[in-house]
PDB file of C-alpha atoms in Angstrom:
ATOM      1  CA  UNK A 237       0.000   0.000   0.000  1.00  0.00           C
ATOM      2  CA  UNK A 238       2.496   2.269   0.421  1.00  0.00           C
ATOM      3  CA  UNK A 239       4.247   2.167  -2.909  1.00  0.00           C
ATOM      4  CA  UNK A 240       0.458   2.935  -4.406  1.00  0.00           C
ATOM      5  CA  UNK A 241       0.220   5.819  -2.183  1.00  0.00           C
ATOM      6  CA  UNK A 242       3.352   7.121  -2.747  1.00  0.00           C
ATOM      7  CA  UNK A 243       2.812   7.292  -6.930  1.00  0.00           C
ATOM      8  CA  UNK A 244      -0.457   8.808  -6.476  1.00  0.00           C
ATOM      9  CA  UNK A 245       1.080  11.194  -4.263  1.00  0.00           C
ATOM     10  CA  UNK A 246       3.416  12.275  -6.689  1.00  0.00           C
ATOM     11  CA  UNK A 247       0.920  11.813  -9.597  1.00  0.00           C
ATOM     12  CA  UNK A 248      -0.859  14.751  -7.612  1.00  0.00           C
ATOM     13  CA  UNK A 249       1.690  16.612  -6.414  1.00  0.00           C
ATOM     14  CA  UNK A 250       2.601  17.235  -9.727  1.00  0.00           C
ATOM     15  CA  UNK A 251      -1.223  17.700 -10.956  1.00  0.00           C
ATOM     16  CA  UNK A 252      -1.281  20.716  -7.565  1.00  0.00           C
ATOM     17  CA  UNK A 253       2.344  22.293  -9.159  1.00  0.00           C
ATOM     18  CA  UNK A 254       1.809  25.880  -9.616  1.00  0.00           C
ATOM     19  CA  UNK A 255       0.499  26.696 -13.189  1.00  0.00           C
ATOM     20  CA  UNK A 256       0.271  23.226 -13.466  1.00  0.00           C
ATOM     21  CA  UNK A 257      -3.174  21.327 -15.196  1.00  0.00           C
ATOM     22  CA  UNK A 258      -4.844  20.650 -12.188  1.00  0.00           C
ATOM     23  CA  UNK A 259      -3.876  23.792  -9.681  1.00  0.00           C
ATOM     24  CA  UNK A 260      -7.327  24.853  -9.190  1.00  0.00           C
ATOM     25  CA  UNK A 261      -8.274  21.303  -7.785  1.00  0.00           C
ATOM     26  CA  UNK A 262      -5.953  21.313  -4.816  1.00  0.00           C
ATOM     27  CA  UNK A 263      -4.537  23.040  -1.864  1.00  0.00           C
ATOM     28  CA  UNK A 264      -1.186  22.627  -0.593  1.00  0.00           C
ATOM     29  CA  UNK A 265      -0.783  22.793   2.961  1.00  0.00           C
ATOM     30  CA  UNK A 266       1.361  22.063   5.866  1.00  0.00           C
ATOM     31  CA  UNK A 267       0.022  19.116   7.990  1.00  0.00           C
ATOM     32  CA  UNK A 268       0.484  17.848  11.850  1.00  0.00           C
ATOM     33  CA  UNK A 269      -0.702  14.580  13.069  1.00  0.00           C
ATOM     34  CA  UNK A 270      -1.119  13.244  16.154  1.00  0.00           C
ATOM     35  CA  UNK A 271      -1.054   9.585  17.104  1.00  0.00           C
ATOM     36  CA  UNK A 272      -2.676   8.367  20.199  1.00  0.00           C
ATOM     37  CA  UNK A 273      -1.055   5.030  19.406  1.00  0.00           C
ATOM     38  CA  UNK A 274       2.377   5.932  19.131  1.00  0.00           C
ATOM     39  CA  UNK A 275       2.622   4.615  16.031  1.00  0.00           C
ATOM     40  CA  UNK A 276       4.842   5.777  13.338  1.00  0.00           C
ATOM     41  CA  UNK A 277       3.019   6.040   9.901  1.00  0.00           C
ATOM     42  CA  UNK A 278       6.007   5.793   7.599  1.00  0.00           C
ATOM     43  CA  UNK A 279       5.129   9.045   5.697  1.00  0.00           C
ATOM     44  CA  UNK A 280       9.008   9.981   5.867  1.00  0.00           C
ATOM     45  CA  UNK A 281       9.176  10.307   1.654  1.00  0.00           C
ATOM     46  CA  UNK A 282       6.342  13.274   2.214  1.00  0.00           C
ATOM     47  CA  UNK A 283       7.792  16.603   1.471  1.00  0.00           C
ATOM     48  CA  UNK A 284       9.466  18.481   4.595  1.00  0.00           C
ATOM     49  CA  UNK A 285       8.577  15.637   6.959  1.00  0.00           C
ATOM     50  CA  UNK A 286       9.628  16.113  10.394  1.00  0.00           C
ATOM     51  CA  UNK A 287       9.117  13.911  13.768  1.00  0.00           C
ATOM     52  CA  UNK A 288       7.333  15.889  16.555  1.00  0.00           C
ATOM     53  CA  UNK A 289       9.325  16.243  19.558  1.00  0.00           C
ATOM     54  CA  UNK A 290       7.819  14.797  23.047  1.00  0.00           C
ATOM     55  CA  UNK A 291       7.421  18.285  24.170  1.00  0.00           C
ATOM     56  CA  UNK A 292       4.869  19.778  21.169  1.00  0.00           C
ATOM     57  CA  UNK A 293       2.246  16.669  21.601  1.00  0.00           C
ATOM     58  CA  UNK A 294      -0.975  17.420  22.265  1.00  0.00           C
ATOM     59  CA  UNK A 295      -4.292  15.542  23.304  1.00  0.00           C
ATOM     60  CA  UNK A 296      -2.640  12.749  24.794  1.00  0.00           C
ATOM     61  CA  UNK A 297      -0.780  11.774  21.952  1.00  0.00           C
ATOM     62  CA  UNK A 298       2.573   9.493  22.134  1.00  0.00           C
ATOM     63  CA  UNK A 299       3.918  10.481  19.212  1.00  0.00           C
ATOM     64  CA  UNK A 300       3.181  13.168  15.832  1.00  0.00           C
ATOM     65  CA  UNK A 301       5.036  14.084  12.687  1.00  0.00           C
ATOM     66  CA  UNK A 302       4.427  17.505  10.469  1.00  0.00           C
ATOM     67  CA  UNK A 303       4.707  17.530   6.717  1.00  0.00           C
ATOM     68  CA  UNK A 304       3.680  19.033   3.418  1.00  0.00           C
ATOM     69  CA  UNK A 305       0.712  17.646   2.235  1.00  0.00           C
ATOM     70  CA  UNK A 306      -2.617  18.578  -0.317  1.00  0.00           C
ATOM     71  CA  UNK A 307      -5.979  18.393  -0.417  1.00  0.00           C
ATOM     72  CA  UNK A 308      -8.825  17.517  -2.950  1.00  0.00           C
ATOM     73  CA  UNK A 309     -11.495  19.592  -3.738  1.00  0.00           C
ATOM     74  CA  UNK A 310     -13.021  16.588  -5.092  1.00  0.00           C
ATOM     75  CA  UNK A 311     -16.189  17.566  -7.247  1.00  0.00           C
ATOM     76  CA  UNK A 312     -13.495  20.304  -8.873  1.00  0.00           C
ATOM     77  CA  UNK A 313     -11.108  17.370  -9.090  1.00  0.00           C
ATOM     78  CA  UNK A 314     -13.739  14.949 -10.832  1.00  0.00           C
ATOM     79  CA  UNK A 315     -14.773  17.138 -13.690  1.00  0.00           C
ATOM     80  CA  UNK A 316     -11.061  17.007 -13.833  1.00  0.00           C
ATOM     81  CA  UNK A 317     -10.761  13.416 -14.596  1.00  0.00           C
ATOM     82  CA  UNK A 318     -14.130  13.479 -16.530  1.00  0.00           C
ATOM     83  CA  UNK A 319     -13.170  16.319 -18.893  1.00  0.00           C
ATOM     84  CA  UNK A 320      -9.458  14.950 -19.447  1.00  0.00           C
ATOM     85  CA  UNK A 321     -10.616  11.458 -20.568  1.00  0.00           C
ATOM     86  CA  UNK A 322     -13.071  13.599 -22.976  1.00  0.00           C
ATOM     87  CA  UNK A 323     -10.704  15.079 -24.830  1.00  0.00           C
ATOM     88  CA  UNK A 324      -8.415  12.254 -25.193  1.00  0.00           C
ATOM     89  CA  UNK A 325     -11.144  10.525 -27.051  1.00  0.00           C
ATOM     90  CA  UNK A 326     -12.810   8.430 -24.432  1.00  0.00           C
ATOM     91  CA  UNK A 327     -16.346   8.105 -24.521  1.00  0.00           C
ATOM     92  CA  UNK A 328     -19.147   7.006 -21.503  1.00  0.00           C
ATOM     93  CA  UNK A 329     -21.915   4.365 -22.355  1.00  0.00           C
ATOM     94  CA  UNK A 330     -24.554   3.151 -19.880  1.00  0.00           C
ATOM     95  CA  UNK A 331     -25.594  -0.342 -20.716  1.00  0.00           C
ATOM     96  CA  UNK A 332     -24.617  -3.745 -20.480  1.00  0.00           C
ATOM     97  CA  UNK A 333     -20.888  -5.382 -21.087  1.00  0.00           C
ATOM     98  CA  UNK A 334     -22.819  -8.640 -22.153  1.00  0.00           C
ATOM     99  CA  UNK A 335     -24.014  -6.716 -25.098  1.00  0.00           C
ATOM    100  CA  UNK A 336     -21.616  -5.950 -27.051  1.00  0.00           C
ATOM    101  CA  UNK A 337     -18.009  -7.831 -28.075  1.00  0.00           C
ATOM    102  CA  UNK A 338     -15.005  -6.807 -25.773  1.00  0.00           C
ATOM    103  CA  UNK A 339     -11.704  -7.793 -25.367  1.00  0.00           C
ATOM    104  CA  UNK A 340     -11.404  -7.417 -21.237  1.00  0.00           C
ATOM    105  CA  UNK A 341     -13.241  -5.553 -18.457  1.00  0.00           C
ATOM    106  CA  UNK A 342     -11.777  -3.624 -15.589  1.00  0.00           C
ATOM    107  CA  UNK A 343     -14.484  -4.200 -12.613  1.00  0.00           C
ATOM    108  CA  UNK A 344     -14.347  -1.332 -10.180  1.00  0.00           C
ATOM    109  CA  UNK A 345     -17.939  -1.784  -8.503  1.00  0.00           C
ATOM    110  CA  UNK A 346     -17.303  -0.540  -4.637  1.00  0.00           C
ATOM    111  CA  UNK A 347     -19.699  -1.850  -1.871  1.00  0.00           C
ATOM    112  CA  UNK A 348     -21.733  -3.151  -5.327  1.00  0.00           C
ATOM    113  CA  UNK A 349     -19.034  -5.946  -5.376  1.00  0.00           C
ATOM    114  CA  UNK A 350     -21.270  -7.643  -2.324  1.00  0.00           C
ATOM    115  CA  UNK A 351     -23.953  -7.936  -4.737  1.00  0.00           C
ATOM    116  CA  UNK A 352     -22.494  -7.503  -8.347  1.00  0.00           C
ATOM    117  CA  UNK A 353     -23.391 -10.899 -10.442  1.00  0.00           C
ATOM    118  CA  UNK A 354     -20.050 -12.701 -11.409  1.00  0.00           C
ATOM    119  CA  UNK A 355     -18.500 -10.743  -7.922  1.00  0.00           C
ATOM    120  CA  UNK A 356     -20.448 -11.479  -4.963  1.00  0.00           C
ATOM    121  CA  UNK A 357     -17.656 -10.321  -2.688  1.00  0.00           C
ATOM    122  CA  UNK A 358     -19.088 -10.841   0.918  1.00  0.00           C
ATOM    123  CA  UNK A 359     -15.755  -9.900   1.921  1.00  0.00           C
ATOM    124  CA  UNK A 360     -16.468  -6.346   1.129  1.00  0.00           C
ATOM    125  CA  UNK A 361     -18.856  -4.175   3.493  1.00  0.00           C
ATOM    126  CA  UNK A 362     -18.884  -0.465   4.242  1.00  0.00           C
ATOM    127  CA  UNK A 363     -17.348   1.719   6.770  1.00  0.00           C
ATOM    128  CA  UNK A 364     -19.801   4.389   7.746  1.00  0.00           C
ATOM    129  CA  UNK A 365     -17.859   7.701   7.876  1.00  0.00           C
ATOM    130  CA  UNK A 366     -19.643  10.721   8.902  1.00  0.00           C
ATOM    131  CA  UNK A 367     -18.555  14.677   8.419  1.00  0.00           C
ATOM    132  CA  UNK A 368     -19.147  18.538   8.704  1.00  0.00           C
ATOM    133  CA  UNK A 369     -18.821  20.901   5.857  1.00  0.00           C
ATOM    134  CA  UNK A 370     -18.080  24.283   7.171  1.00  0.00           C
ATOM    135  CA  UNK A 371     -17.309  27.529   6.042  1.00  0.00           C
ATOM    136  CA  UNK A 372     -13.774  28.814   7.482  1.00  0.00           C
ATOM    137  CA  UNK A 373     -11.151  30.226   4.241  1.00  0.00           C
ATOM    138  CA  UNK A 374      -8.795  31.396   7.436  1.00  0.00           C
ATOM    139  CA  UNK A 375      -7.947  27.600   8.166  1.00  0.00           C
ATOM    140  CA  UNK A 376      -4.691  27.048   5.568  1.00  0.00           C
ATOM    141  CA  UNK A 377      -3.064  24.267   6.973  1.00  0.00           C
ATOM    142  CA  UNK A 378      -4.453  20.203   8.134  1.00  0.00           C
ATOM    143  CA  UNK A 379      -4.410  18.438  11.668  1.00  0.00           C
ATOM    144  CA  UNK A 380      -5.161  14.878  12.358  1.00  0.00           C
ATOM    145  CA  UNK A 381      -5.384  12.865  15.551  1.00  0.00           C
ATOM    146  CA  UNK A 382      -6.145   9.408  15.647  1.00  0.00           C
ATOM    147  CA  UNK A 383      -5.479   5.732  17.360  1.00  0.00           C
ATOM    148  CA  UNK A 384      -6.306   3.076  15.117  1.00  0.00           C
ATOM    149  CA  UNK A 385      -7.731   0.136  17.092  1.00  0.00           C
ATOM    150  CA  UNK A 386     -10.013   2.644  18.839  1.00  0.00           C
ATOM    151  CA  UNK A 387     -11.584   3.848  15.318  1.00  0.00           C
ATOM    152  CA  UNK A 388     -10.205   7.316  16.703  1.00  0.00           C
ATOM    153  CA  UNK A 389     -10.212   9.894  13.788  1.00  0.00           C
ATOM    154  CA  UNK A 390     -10.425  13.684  14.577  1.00  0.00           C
ATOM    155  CA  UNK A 391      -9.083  15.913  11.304  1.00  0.00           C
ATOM    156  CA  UNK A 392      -9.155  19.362   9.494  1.00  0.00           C
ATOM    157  CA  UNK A 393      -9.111  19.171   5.986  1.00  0.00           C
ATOM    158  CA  UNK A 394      -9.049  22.604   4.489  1.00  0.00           C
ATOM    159  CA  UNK A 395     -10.523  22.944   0.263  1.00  0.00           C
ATOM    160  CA  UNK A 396      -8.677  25.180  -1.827  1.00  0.00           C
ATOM    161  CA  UNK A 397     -12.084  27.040  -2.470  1.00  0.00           C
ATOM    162  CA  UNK A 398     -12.465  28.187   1.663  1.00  0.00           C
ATOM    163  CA  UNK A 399     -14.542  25.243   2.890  1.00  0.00           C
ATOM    164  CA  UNK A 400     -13.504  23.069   5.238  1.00  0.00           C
ATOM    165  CA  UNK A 401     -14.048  19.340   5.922  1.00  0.00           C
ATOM    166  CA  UNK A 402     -14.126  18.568   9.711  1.00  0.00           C
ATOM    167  CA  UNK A 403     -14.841  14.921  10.901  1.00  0.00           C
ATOM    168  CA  UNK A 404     -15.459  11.828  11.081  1.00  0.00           C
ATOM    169  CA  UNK A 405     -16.443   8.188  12.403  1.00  0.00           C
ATOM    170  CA  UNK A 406     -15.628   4.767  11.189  1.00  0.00           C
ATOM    171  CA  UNK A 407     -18.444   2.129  12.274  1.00  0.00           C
ATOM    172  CA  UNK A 408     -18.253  -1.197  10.460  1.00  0.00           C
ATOM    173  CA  UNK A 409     -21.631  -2.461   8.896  1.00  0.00           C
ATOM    174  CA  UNK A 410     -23.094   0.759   9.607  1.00  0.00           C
ATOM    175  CA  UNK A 411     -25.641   1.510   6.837  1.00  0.00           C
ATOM    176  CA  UNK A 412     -27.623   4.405   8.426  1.00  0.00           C
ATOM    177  CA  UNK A 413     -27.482   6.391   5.315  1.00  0.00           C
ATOM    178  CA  UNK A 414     -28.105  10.052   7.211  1.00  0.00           C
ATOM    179  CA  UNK A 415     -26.183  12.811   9.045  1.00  0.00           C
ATOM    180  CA  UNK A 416     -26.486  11.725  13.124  1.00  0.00           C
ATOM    181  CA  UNK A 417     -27.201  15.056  15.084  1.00  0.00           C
ATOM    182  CA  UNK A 418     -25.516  13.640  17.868  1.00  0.00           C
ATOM    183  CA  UNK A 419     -22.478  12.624  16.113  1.00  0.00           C
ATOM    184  CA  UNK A 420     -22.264  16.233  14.256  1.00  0.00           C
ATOM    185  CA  UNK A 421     -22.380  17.636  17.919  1.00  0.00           C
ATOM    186  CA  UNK A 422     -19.293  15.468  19.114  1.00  0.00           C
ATOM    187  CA  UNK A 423     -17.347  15.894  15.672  1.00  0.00           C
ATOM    188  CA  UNK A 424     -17.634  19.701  16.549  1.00  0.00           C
ATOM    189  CA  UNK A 425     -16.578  18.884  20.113  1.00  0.00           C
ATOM    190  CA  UNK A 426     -13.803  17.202  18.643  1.00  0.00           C
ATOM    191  CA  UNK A 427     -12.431  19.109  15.687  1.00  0.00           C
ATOM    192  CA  UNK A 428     -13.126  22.322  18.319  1.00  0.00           C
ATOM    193  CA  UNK A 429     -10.267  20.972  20.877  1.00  0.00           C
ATOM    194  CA  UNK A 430      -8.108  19.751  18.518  1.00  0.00           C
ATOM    195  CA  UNK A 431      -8.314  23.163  16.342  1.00  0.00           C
ATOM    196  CA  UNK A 432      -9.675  26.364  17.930  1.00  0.00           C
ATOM    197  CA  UNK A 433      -8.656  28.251  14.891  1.00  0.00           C
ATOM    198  CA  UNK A 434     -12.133  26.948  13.670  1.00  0.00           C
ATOM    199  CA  UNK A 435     -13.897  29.831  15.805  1.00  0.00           C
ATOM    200  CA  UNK A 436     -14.020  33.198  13.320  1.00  0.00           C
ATOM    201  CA  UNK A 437     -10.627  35.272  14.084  1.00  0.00           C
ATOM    202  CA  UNK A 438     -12.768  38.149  15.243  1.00  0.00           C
ATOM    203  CA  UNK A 439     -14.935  35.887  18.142  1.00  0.00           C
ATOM    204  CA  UNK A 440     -11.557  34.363  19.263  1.00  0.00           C
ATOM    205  CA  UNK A 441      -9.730  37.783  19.996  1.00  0.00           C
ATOM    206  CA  UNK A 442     -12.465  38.547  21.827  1.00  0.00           C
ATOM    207  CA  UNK A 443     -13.242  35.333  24.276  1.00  0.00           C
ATOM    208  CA  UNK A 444     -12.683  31.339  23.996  1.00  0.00           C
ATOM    209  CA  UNK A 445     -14.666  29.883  20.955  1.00  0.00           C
ATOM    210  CA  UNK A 446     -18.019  27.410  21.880  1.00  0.00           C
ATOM    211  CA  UNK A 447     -19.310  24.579  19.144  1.00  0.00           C
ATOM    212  CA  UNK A 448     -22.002  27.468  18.950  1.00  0.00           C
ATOM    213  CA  UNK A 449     -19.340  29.634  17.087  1.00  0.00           C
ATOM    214  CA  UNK A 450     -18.888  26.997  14.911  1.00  0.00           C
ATOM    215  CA  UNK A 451     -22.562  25.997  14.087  1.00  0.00           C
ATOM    216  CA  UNK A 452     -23.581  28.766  12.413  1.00  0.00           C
ATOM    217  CA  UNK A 453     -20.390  27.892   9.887  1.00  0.00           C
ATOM    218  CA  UNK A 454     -21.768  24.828   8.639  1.00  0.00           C
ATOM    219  CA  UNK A 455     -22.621  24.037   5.243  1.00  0.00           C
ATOM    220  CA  UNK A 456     -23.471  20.913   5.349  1.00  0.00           C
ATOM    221  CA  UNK A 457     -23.595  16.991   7.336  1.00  0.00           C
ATOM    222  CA  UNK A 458     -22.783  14.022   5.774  1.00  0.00           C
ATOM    223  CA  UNK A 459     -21.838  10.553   5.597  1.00  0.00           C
ATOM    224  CA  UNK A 460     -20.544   7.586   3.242  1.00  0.00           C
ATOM    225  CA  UNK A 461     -19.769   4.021   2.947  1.00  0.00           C
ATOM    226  CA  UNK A 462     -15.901   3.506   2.774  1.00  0.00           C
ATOM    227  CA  UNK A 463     -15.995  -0.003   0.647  1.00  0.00           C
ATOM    228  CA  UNK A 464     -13.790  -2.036   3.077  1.00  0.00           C
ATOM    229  CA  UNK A 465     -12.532  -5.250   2.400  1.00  0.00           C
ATOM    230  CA  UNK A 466     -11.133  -7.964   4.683  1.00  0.00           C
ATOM    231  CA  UNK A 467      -7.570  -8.911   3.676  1.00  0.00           C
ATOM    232  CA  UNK A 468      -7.788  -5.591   1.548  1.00  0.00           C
ATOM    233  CA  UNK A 469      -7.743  -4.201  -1.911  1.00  0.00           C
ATOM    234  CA  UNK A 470      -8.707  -6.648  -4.705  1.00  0.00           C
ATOM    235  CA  UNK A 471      -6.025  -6.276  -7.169  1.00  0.00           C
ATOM    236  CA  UNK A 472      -6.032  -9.427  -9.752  1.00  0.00           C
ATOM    237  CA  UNK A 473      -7.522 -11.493 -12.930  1.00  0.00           C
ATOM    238  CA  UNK A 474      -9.732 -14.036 -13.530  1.00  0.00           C
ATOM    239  CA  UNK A 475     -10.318 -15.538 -16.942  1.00  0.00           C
ATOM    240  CA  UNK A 476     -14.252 -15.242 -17.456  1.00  0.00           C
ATOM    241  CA  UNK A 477     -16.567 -16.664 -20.752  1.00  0.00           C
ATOM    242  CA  UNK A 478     -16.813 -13.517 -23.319  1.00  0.00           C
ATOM    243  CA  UNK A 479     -20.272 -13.055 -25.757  1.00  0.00           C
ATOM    244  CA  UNK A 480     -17.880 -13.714 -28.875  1.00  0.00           C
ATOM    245  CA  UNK A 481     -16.911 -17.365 -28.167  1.00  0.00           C
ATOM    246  CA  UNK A 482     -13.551 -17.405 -26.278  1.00  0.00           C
ATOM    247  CA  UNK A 483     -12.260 -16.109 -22.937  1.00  0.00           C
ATOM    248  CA  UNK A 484     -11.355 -12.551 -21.712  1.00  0.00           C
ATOM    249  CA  UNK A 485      -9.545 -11.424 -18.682  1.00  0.00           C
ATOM    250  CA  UNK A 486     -11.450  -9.611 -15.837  1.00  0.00           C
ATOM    251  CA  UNK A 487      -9.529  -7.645 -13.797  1.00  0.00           C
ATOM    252  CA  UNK A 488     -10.824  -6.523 -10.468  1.00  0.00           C
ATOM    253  CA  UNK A 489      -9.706  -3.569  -8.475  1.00  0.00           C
ATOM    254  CA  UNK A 490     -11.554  -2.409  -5.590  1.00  0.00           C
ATOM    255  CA  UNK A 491     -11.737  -2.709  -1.659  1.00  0.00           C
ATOM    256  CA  UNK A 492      -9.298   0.825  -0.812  1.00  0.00           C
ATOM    257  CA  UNK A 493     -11.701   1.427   2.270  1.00  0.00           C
ATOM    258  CA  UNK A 494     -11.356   5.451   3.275  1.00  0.00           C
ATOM    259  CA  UNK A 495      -8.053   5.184   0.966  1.00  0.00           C
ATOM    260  CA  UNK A 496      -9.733   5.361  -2.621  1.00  0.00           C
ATOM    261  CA  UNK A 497      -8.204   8.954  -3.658  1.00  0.00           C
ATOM    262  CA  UNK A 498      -5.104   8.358  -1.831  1.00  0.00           C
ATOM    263  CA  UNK A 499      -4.276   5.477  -3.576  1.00  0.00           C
ATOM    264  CA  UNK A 500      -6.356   5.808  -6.883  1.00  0.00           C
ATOM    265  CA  UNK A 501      -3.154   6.075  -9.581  1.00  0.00           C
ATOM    266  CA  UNK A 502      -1.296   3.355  -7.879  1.00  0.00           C
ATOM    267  CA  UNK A 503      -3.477   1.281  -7.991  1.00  0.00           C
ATOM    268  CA  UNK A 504      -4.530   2.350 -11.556  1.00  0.00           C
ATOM    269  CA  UNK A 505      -1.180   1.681 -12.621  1.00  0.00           C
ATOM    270  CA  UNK A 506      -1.534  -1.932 -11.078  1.00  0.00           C
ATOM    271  CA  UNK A 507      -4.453  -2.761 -12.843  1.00  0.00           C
ATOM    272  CA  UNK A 508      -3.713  -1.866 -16.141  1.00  0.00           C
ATOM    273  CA  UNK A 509      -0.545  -3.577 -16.252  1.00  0.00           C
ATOM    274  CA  UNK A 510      -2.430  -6.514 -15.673  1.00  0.00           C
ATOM    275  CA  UNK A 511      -4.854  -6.169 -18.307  1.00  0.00           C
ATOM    276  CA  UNK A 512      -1.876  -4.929 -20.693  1.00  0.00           C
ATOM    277  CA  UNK A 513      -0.247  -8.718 -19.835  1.00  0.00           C
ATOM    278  CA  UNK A 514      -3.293 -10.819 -19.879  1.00  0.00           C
ATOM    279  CA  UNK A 515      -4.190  -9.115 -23.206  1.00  0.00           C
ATOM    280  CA  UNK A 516      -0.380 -10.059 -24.632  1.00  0.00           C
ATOM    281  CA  UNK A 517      -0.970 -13.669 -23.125  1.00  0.00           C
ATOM    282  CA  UNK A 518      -4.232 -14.083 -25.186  1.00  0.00           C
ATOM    283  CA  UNK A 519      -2.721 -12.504 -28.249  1.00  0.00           C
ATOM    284  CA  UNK A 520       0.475 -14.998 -28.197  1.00  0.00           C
ATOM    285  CA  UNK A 521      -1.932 -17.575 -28.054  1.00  0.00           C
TER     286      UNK A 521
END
């Protein structure tokens, strides 16, 4: 996983790059984290990465690195994607694979792999994660902290365009498909204590800030399904019966959990190098 995070990293560092294709879909910022756990989350490639010394922890934490980082502003980021395949002559079609004559299939189906015919992945289920959209363009850099066998994730994640995404939860099996108003009310708790740069500049210089500075900030509560899957990401072939008479190869990449963007060119990469070699085995035979 790392290596696939790492190449999407760059992929998008270089994507962010001043005047470069994709500027306006990212925001670089510096980042702290905070581990509860103490454990050390091998992001030592990242740009200007530094350990935290004992003294600067906060919250509990047993140990914390800082580091250059970026953030999506994904619907920007999306159109993107969208508009770049576009114009390098890729077209979108609704409708059925079993239709028409093909000569492999990349299956990317999410959660749907539970349930997809030909899939039926019961290893895959979701990972509720719940957030708050707020309005706060003074917040310019990230902060995290977490402790992974506790599901512990607090974070700041600042948009290019001024918004700010302030969170979460991760509850296995949880379908409630709704904000929680009592789980907005402990994210601001939360994201308030670790951050109290949330509260508008002018309400902090004049007293402490209260989650009822922050309400009023809000844009918006959410929540998704991360597609987890045990013994993680689905990255392989399978030889399946194609609607012209002989076999093509199926290649199946999905399961990233909370890690789809993160890891979305890496794994990209993966999966088309194994549809590039299953195509050159069936064309040598």
């Amino acid at each position: 996983m790392a290596a696939i995070d790492r190449e999407t990293f760059d992929v998008m560092w270089d994507l962010s790059a001043p005047g470069g294709p994709a500027e306006h879909c990212f925001k670089r910022i510096p980042q702290v984290d905070y581990c509860l756990d103490g454990r050390d989350e091998c992001l030592n490639w990242m740009p200007d990465f530094k350990k935290l010394a004992p003294d600067s922890l906060v919250g509990g934490a047993k140990s914390g690195s800082s580091f250059t980082t970026l953030t999506i502003d994904t619907p920007a980021y999306l159109s993107y994607l969208l508009s770049r395949f576009l114009s390098r002559g890729g077209s979108i079609v609704r409708g059925s694979a079993s239709h028409e004559p093909i000569d492999g299939l990349i299956v990317c189906p999410g959660l749907g792999a539970r349930t997809l015919g030909g899939v039926e992945d019961k290893d895959v289920y979701p990972v509720r994660g719940q957030v708050v959209l707020i309005r706060a363009p003074w917040i310019d850099f990230g902060r995290t902290i977490s402790h992974v066998a506790q599901g512990l994730w607090t974070y700041i994640i600042p948009r290019r365009n001024g918004d700010v995404i302030i969170g979460g939860t991760k509850e296995d099996n949880d379908w409630y498909p709704v904000a929680r108003p009592d789980t907005t009310t402990d994210i601001l708790k939360r994201c308030l204590e670790l951050c109290p740069e949330l509260v508008p500049p002018a309400i902090r210089a004049a007293r402490p800030g209260t989650i009822d500075d922050l309400r009023p900030l809000i844009l918006e509560e959410g929540c998704g399904f991360r597609p987890q899957r045990k013994g993680g990401i689905r990255l392989d072939v399978e030889w399946v019966q194609g609607n012209s008479g002989g076999k093509i190869p199926m290649v199946f990449n999905y399961g990233h959990g909370g890690g789809g963007y993160q890891s979305s060119w890496g794994s990209a990469t993966i999966a088309l190098n194994l549809l590039e070699r299953a195509l050159a085995e069936a064309g040598s035979h």
